CSV table of C-alpha atoms and ligand atoms in Angstrom, one decimal:
chain,number,residue,atom,x,y,z
A,1124,MET,CA,9.6,15.4,12.9
A,1125,ILE,CA,9.1,12.2,10.5
A,1126,THR,CA,8.8,13.5,6.6
A,1127,VAL,CA,7.4,11.2,4.6
A,1128,PHE,CA,8.5,11.5,0.8
A,1129,GLY,CA,5.7,10.5,-1.8
A,1130,GLU,CA,2.2,8.9,-1.9
A,1131,GLY,CA,1.7,5.7,-3.7
A,1132,ARG,CA,2.9,3.1,-1.7
A,1133,GLY,CA,3.6,6.1,1.0
A,1134,PHE,CA,0.1,6.0,1.6
A,1135,ARG,CA,0.5,3.1,3.7
A,1136,VAL,CA,3.2,4.9,5.8
A,1137,VAL,CA,0.8,7.7,6.1
A,1138,TRP,CA,-1.9,5.3,7.3
A,1139,LEU,CA,0.3,3.6,9.9
A,1140,LEU,CA,1.2,7.0,11.3
A,1141,GLU,CA,-2.2,8.1,11.5
A,1142,GLU,CA,-3.1,5.2,13.2
A,1143,MET,CA,-0.3,5.3,15.7
A,1144,GLY,CA,-0.9,9.2,16.4
A,1145,LEU,CA,2.4,10.0,15.3
A,1146,PRO,CA,3.4,13.9,13.9
A,1147,TYR,CA,4.6,13.4,10.5
A,1148,ARG,CA,4.9,15.9,7.5
A,1149,LEU,CA,4.2,14.8,3.7
A,1150,ARG,CA,6.8,16.0,1.1
A,1151,ARG,CA,5.0,15.9,-2.2
A,1152,VAL,CA,6.7,13.9,-5.2
A,1153,ASP,CA,5.8,14.2,-8.7
A,1154,LEU,CA,6.5,11.0,-10.4
A,1155,LEU,CA,4.6,12.0,-13.6
A,1156,ALA,CA,6.3,15.1,-13.7
A,1157,GLY,CA,9.6,13.6,-13.5
A,1158,VAL,CA,11.8,13.4,-10.2
A,1159,GLU,CA,15.1,14.6,-12.6
A,1160,ASP,CA,14.9,18.3,-11.3
A,1161,ASP,CA,13.7,17.3,-7.8
A,1162,ALA,CA,17.3,17.5,-6.0
A,1163,GLU,CA,16.0,17.4,-2.5
A,1164,PHE,CA,14.2,14.0,-3.3
A,1165,LEU,CA,17.4,12.4,-5.1
A,1166,ALA,CA,19.3,13.3,-2.4
A,1167,ILE,CA,17.2,11.1,0.2
A,1168,ASN,CA,16.5,8.5,-2.4
A,1169,PRO,CA,19.2,8.3,-5.5
A,1170,ALA,CA,17.0,5.7,-7.4
A,1171,GLY,CA,14.2,8.1,-7.5
A,1172,PHE,CA,10.8,5.9,-6.5
A,1173,ILE,CA,8.9,6.5,-3.6
A,1174,PRO,CA,7.9,6.5,-0.6
A,1175,ALA,CA,11.2,7.5,1.5
A,1176,ILE,CA,11.0,8.7,5.1
A,1177,VAL,CA,13.3,10.9,6.9
A,1178,ASP,CA,13.3,10.6,10.6
A,1179,GLY,CA,16.5,12.3,12.2
A,1180,ASP,CA,19.3,10.8,10.8
A,1181,VAL,CA,17.7,7.6,9.3
A,1182,THR,CA,16.6,7.6,6.0
A,1183,MET,CA,14.7,4.7,4.5
A,1184,VAL,CA,12.9,3.3,1.6
A,1185,GLU,CA,10.4,0.3,0.9
A,1186,SER,CA,7.1,0.6,2.6
A,1187,ILE,CA,6.7,-2.6,4.5
A,1188,ALA,CA,10.4,-2.2,5.7
A,1189,ILE,CA,9.3,1.9,6.7
A,1190,MET,CA,6.2,0.2,8.8
A,1191,GLU,CA,8.5,-2.2,10.4
A,1192,TYR,CA,10.9,0.4,11.3
A,1193,LEU,CA,8.2,2.9,12.9
A,1194,MET,CA,6.4,-0.1,15.0
A,1195,ALA,CA,9.3,-1.2,16.5
A,1196,ARG,CA,10.8,2.3,17.1
A,1197,TYR,CA,7.7,3.9,18.4
A,1198,GLY,CA,5.7,0.8,19.6
A,1199,PRO,CA,4.7,-1.3,21.1
A,1200,THR,CA,1.6,-0.9,19.1
A,1201,PRO,CA,-1.4,-3.1,18.5
A,1202,LEU,CA,-0.8,-2.7,14.8
A,1203,ALA,CA,1.8,-5.3,15.7
A,1204,PRO,CA,1.8,-8.4,17.1
A,1205,ALA,CA,4.5,-9.4,19.0
A,1206,PRO,CA,6.4,-12.7,18.3
A,1207,GLN,CA,5.2,-14.7,21.0
A,1208,GLU,CA,1.5,-14.1,19.9
A,1209,ALA,CA,-0.6,-16.5,18.2
A,1210,ASP,CA,-1.2,-13.9,15.6
A,1211,PHE,CA,2.4,-13.4,14.8
A,1212,PRO,CA,3.1,-15.6,11.7
A,1213,LEU,CA,0.2,-14.7,9.7
A,1214,TYR,CA,0.9,-11.1,10.4
A,1215,GLN,CA,4.3,-11.4,9.1
A,1216,GLN,CA,3.2,-13.6,6.0
A,1217,PHE,CA,0.5,-11.1,5.2
A,1218,LEU,CA,2.3,-7.9,6.0
A,1219,HIS,CA,5.0,-8.8,3.1
A,1220,LEU,CA,2.4,-10.5,0.9
A,1221,GLY,CA,0.9,-7.4,0.4
A,1222,GLU,CA,3.6,-6.0,-1.2
A,1223,ALA,CA,5.7,-8.6,-2.7
A,1224,GLY,CA,2.9,-10.8,-3.7
A,1225,LEU,CA,-0.1,-8.4,-4.2
A,1226,ALA,CA,1.1,-4.8,-4.7
A,1227,ALA,CA,4.4,-5.6,-6.8
A,1228,SER,CA,2.1,-7.7,-9.2
A,1229,ILE,CA,-0.4,-5.4,-10.0
A,1230,TYR,CA,2.0,-2.8,-10.4
A,1231,PHE,CA,3.6,-4.1,-13.5
A,1232,VAL,CA,0.0,-5.2,-14.7
A,1233,ASN,CA,-0.9,-1.4,-14.4
A,1234,SER,CA,2.1,-0.5,-16.5
A,1235,ALA,CA,1.7,-3.3,-19.2
A,1236,ARG,CA,-1.9,-2.2,-19.5
A,1237,ASN,CA,-2.2,1.5,-19.2
A,1238,LEU,CA,1.4,2.9,-20.0
A,1239,ALA,CA,3.0,0.6,-22.4
A,1240,PRO,CA,2.7,0.9,-26.3
A,1241,GLU,CA,-0.2,-1.0,-27.5
A,1242,PRO,CA,1.4,-3.6,-29.1
A,1243,GLU,CA,3.4,-4.8,-26.3
A,1244,ARG,CA,0.0,-4.4,-24.0
A,1245,ASN,CA,-1.0,-7.9,-23.9
A,1246,ASN,CA,2.4,-10.0,-23.3
A,1247,HIS,CA,3.5,-13.0,-21.5
A,1248,THR,CA,5.0,-11.0,-18.5
A,1249,ALA,CA,1.9,-8.9,-18.0
A,1250,ARG,CA,-0.4,-12.3,-18.0
A,1251,HIS,CA,2.0,-13.8,-15.3
A,1252,ALA,CA,2.1,-10.9,-13.4
A,1253,LEU,CA,-1.8,-11.3,-13.4
A,1254,GLU,CA,-1.8,-14.5,-12.5
A,1255,THR,CA,0.8,-14.1,-9.6
A,1256,PHE,CA,-1.7,-11.7,-8.0
A,1257,GLU,CA,-4.6,-13.9,-8.3
A,1258,THR,CA,-2.9,-16.8,-6.8
A,1259,ARG,CA,-1.4,-14.4,-3.6
A,1260,LEU,CA,-5.3,-13.1,-3.7
A,1261,GLY,CA,-6.6,-16.5,-3.5
A,1262,LEU,CA,-4.8,-16.9,0.3
A,1263,VAL,CA,-6.2,-13.3,1.3
A,1264,THR,CA,-10.0,-14.9,0.3
A,1265,GLN,CA,-9.1,-18.0,2.1
A,1266,ARG,CA,-8.0,-16.2,5.4
A,1267,LEU,CA,-11.0,-14.0,5.5
A,1268,ALA,CA,-13.5,-16.8,5.5
A,1269,ARG,CA,-11.7,-17.4,8.7
A,1270,SER,CA,-11.3,-14.1,10.3
A,1271,PRO,CA,-12.4,-10.5,10.1
A,1272,TYR,CA,-8.5,-9.4,9.5
A,1273,LEU,CA,-5.8,-11.1,8.0
A,1274,ALA,CA,-3.7,-12.0,11.2
A,1275,GLY,CA,-7.0,-12.5,13.3
A,1276,GLU,CA,-9.4,-10.7,15.0
A,1277,ARG,CA,-7.6,-7.5,15.2
A,1278,PHE,CA,-6.5,-5.1,12.7
A,1279,THR,CA,-3.2,-5.0,12.3
A,1280,ALA,CA,-0.5,-3.3,10.0
A,1281,ALA,CA,-0.6,-6.4,7.7
A,1282,ASP,CA,-4.2,-4.9,6.7
A,1283,ILE,CA,-2.8,-1.7,5.8
A,1284,SER,CA,-0.4,-3.4,3.6
A,1285,VAL,CA,-2.7,-5.6,1.5
A,1286,THR,CA,-5.9,-3.1,1.7
A,1287,TYR,CA,-3.6,-0.4,0.0
A,1288,ALA,CA,-2.6,-3.3,-2.7
A,1289,LEU,CA,-6.4,-4.3,-3.3
A,1290,GLN,CA,-7.3,-0.6,-3.7
A,1291,LEU,CA,-4.4,-0.6,-6.3
A,1292,ALA,CA,-5.5,-3.7,-8.4
A,1293,ARG,CA,-9.1,-1.7,-8.1
A,1294,ARG,CA,-8.1,1.7,-9.0
A,1295,ALA,CA,-5.2,1.2,-11.4
A,1296,VAL,CA,-6.2,-1.8,-13.8
A,1297,GLY,CA,-10.4,-2.4,-12.7
A,1298,PHE,CA,-9.6,-5.9,-11.3
A,1299,ALA,CA,-13.0,-6.9,-9.6
A,1300,LEU,CA,-12.6,-8.2,-6.1
A,1301,GLY,CA,-15.0,-10.2,-4.9
A,1302,GLU,CA,-17.5,-9.7,-2.0
A,1303,ALA,CA,-15.5,-11.0,0.9
A,1304,GLU,CA,-12.6,-8.4,-0.2
A,1305,GLN,CA,-15.0,-5.8,-1.0
A,1306,ALA,CA,-16.3,-6.0,2.3
A,1307,TYR,CA,-13.0,-6.3,3.8
A,1308,VAL,CA,-11.7,-3.1,2.3
A,1309,ALA,CA,-14.5,-1.3,3.4
A,1310,ARG,CA,-14.1,-2.8,6.9
A,1311,ALA,CA,-10.4,-1.4,7.0
A,1312,THR,CA,-11.3,1.9,5.4
A,1313,SER,CA,-14.4,3.1,7.8
A,1314,ARG,CA,-11.1,3.2,10.3
A,1315,GLU,CA,-10.8,7.1,11.5
A,1316,GLY,CA,-6.9,6.5,10.8
A,1317,TYR,CA,-7.5,5.3,7.0
A,1318,LYS,CA,-10.1,8.7,6.7
A,1319,ARG,CA,-7.5,11.1,8.4
A,1320,ALA,CA,-4.7,9.5,6.0
A,1321,MET,CA,-7.2,10.1,2.9
A,1322,GLN,CA,-7.3,14.2,4.0
A,1323,ALA,CA,-3.7,14.2,4.1
A,1324,CYS,CA,-2.8,12.4,1.0
A,1325,HIS,CA,-4.5,14.6,-1.9
A,1326,ASP,CA,-2.6,12.9,-4.7
A,1327,THR,CA,-4.5,9.5,-3.6
A,1328,ARG,CA,-7.8,11.1,-3.1
A,1329,ALA,CA,-7.7,12.7,-6.5
A,1330,TRP,CA,-6.7,8.9,-7.9
A,1331,ALA,CA,-9.6,7.4,-6.0
A,1332,GLU,CA,-11.8,9.9,-7.0
A,1333,ARG,CA,-10.5,9.6,-10.9
A,1334,ALA,CA,-11.0,5.6,-10.2
A,1335,GLU,CA,-14.5,5.8,-8.9
A,1336,ALA,CA,-15.7,8.1,-11.7
A,1337,LEU,CA,-14.3,5.8,-14.6
A,1338,ALA,CA,-15.9,3.1,-12.5
A,1339,ALA,CA,-19.4,4.8,-12.6
A,1340,GLN,CA,-19.1,5.3,-16.3
A,1341,GLY,CA,-18.3,1.5,-17.0
A,1342,ALA,CA,-21.0,0.7,-15.0
B,430,LIG,N1,8.4,-2.2,-3.1
B,430,LIG,C1,8.5,-0.4,-3.0
B,430,LIG,C2,7.8,0.0,-4.3
B,430,LIG,C3,7.9,1.1,-4.7
B,430,LIG,C4,7.7,1.8,-6.0
B,430,LIG,O1,7.5,0.9,-6.9
B,430,LIG,N2,7.1,2.7,-6.0
B,430,LIG,C5,6.5,3.6,-7.2
B,430,LIG,C6,5.3,3.9,-6.8
B,430,LIG,S1,4.0,4.0,-5.7
B,430,LIG,C7,7.7,4.3,-7.5
B,430,LIG,O2,8.0,5.2,-7.3
B,430,LIG,N3,7.8,4.3,-8.8
B,430,LIG,C8,8.4,4.9,-9.8
B,430,LIG,C9,10.0,4.1,-10.1
B,430,LIG,O3,9.9,3.1,-9.4
B,430,LIG,O4,10.9,4.7,-10.5
B,430,LIG,C10,7.4,-0.2,-1.5
B,430,LIG,O5,6.9,-0.9,-1.3
B,430,LIG,O6,7.7,1.2,-1.6
């Protein structure tokens, strides 16, 4: 049985597991309360960040690497185009851009805007991180003008990676997505696998509801 430690980017892993129909257990990790006293989790990831997985004698961190591991070990799956398929290069590109270009950048914008002391909020690094997010998002927008999903005609794990990043941007910093990105997120999140993942991930669901309520107040 695969155990997923923590939501956050762990939502990507849960979504993938739901799409693949693999059994798993979700173990809550409360980052807000702090993980100092969570000895079981620290034994899995001494660096203290989420997500992590345990699968038999395999322990891993990094959401994209975990997804690649699961698809390689328990595939083949249509979520991962094979290297000889035409969709493969852009699949690889957007699978990684979803974390390295998008989520990692907006994560630090959130940290600056919502967690830093007031005088440190508007700083060079936070502005640079936002610009990085926006330039990478431009590649997503360009691609969506040509195909419904990032690798091509079919939904893949690259869409799980990028959809999570776009939701993070919207929920954490109120980033206004364009029409094409909004339609894309609606398309990806109408999947049954996404809905099951949202049912399983209580913290993510509560976070999404809070963000929607805040957005409605601002509207
Ligand atoms: N690149 C990593 C990012 C992991 C990450 O930063 N996770 C956040 C929550 S989603 C976290 O644990 N932050 C607390 C920390 O880094 O100590 C991944 O994709 O898994």
